[in-house]
Short mmCIF file of C-alpha atoms in Angstrom, two decimals:
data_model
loop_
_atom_site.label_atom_id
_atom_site.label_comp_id
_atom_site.label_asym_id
_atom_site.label_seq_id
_atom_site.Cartn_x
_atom_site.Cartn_y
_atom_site.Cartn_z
CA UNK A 988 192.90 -21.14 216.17
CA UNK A 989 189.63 -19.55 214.77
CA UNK A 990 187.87 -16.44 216.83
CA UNK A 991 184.06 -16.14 215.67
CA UNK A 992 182.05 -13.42 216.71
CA UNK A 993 178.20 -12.96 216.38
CA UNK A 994 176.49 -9.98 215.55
CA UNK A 995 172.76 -8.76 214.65
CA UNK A 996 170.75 -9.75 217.15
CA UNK A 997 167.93 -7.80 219.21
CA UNK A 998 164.37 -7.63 219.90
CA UNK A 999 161.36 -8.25 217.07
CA UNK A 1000 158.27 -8.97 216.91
CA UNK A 1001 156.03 -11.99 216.04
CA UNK A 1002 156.21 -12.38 212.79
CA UNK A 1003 160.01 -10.15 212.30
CA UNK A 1004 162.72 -10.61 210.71
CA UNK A 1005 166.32 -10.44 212.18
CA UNK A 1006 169.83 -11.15 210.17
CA UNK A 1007 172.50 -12.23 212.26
CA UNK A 1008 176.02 -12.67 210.87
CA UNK A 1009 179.55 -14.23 212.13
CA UNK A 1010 182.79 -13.07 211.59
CA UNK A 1011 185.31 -15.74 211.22
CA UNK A 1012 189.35 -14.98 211.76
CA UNK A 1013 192.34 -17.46 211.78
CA UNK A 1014 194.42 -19.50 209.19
CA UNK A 1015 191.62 -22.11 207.11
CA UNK A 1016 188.48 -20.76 208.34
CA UNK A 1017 186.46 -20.53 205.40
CA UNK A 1018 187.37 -24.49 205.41
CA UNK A 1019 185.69 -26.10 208.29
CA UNK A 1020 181.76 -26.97 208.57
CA UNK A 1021 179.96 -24.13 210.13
CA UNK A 1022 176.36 -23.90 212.06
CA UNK A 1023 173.73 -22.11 214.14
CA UNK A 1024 173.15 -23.32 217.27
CA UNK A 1025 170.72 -21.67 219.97
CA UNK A 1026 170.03 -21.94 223.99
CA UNK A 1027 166.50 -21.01 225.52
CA UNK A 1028 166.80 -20.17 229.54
CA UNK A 1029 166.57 -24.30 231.17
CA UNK A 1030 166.99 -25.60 227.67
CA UNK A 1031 169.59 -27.38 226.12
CA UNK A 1032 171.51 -25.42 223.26
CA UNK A 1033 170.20 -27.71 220.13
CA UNK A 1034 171.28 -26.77 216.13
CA UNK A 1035 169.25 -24.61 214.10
CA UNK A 1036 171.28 -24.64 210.66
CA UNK A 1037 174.20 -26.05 209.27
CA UNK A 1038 176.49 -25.77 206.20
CA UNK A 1039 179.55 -27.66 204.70
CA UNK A 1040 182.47 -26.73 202.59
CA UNK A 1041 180.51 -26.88 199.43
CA UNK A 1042 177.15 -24.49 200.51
CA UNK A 1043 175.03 -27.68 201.12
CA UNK A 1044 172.92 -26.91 203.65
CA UNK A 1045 170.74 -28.81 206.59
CA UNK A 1046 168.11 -27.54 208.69
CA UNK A 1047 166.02 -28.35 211.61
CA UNK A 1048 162.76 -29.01 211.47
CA UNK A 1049 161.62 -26.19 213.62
CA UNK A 1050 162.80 -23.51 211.43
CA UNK A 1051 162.50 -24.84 208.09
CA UNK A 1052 161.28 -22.54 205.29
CA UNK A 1053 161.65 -19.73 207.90
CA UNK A 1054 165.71 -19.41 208.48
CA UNK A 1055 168.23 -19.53 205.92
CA UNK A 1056 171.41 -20.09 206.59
CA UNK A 1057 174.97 -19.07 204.40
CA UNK A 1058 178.36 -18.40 203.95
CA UNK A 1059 180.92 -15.89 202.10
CA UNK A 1060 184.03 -17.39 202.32
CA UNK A 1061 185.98 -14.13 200.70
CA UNK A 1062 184.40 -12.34 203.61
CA UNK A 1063 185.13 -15.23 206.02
CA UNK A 1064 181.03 -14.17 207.70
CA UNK A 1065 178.54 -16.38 208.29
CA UNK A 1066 174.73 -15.44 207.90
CA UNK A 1067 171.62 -16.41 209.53
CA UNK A 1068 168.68 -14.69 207.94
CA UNK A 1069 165.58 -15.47 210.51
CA UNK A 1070 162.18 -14.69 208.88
CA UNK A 1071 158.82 -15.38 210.29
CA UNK A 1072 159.90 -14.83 213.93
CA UNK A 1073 158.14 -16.93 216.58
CA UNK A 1074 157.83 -16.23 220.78
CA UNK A 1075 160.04 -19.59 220.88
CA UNK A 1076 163.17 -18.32 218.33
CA UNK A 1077 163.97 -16.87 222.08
CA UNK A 1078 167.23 -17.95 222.77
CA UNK A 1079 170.85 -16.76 222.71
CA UNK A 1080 172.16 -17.64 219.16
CA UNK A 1081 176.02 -19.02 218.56
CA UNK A 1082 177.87 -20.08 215.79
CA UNK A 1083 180.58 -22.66 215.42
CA UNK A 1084 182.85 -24.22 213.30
CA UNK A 1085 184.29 -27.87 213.50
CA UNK A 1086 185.74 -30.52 210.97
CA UNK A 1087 182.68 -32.61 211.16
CA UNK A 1088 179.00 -32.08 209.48
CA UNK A 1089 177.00 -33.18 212.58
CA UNK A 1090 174.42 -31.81 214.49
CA UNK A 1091 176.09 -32.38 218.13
CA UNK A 1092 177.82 -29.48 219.61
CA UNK A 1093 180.20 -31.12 221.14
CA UNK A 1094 181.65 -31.63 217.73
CA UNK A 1095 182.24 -28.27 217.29
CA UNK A 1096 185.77 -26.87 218.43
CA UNK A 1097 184.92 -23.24 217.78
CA UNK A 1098 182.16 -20.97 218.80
CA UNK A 1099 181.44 -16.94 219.31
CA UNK A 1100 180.16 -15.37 222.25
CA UNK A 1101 176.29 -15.63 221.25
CA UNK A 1102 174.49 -12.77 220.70
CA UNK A 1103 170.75 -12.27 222.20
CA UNK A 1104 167.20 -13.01 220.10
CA UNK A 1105 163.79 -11.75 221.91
CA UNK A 1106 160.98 -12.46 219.98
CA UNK A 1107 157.72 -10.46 221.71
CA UNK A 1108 154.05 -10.40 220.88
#
């Protein structure tokens, strides 16, 4: 089993930056696919960021060139360094880990407990 638990998040403001991270525990962590995934109130959660074994990352298209998502596998922590902060980054925020590189949660057998974003004018 892997436990992941977010941390980071909070209130900014347009145009903040926020850098949420996820601790990782269990046997073989650092060697599953990991990823950002987010849920606005009505909305279904969608991924933000992804990342294999090897660092390669993938990103969708509403945060590119604003998030940047990455590992330290010594650490067993994931990052999510969220620049440019819009009204709609409002959501809570999870990370997961699974054996596949997909974008589909349901793919993912492992995720924290989300922590909370608020991006205000």
């Amino acid at each position: 089993q892997v436990q992941l638990e977010e941390s980071g998040g909070g209130s900014a403001q347009v145009g903040g930056s926020l850098r949420l991270s996820c601790a990782a525990s269990g046997d073989g962590a650092s060697n599953y696919y990991m990823g950002w995934f987010r849920q606005a109130p009505g909305k279904e959660r969608e991924g933000i960021a992804l990342i294999d074994r090897a660092g390669g990352t993938l990103y969708t298209d509403s945060v590119k060139g604003r998030f940047t998502i990455s590992r330290d596998n010594a650490k067993n922590t994931l990052y999510l360094q969220m620049n440019s902060l819009k009204p709609e980054d409002t959501a809570m925020y999870y990370c997961a880990a699974g054996l596949a590189f997909t974008w589909r949660p349901s793919s993912y057998h492992y995720w924290g407990q989300g922590t909370q974003v608020t991006v205000s004018s």
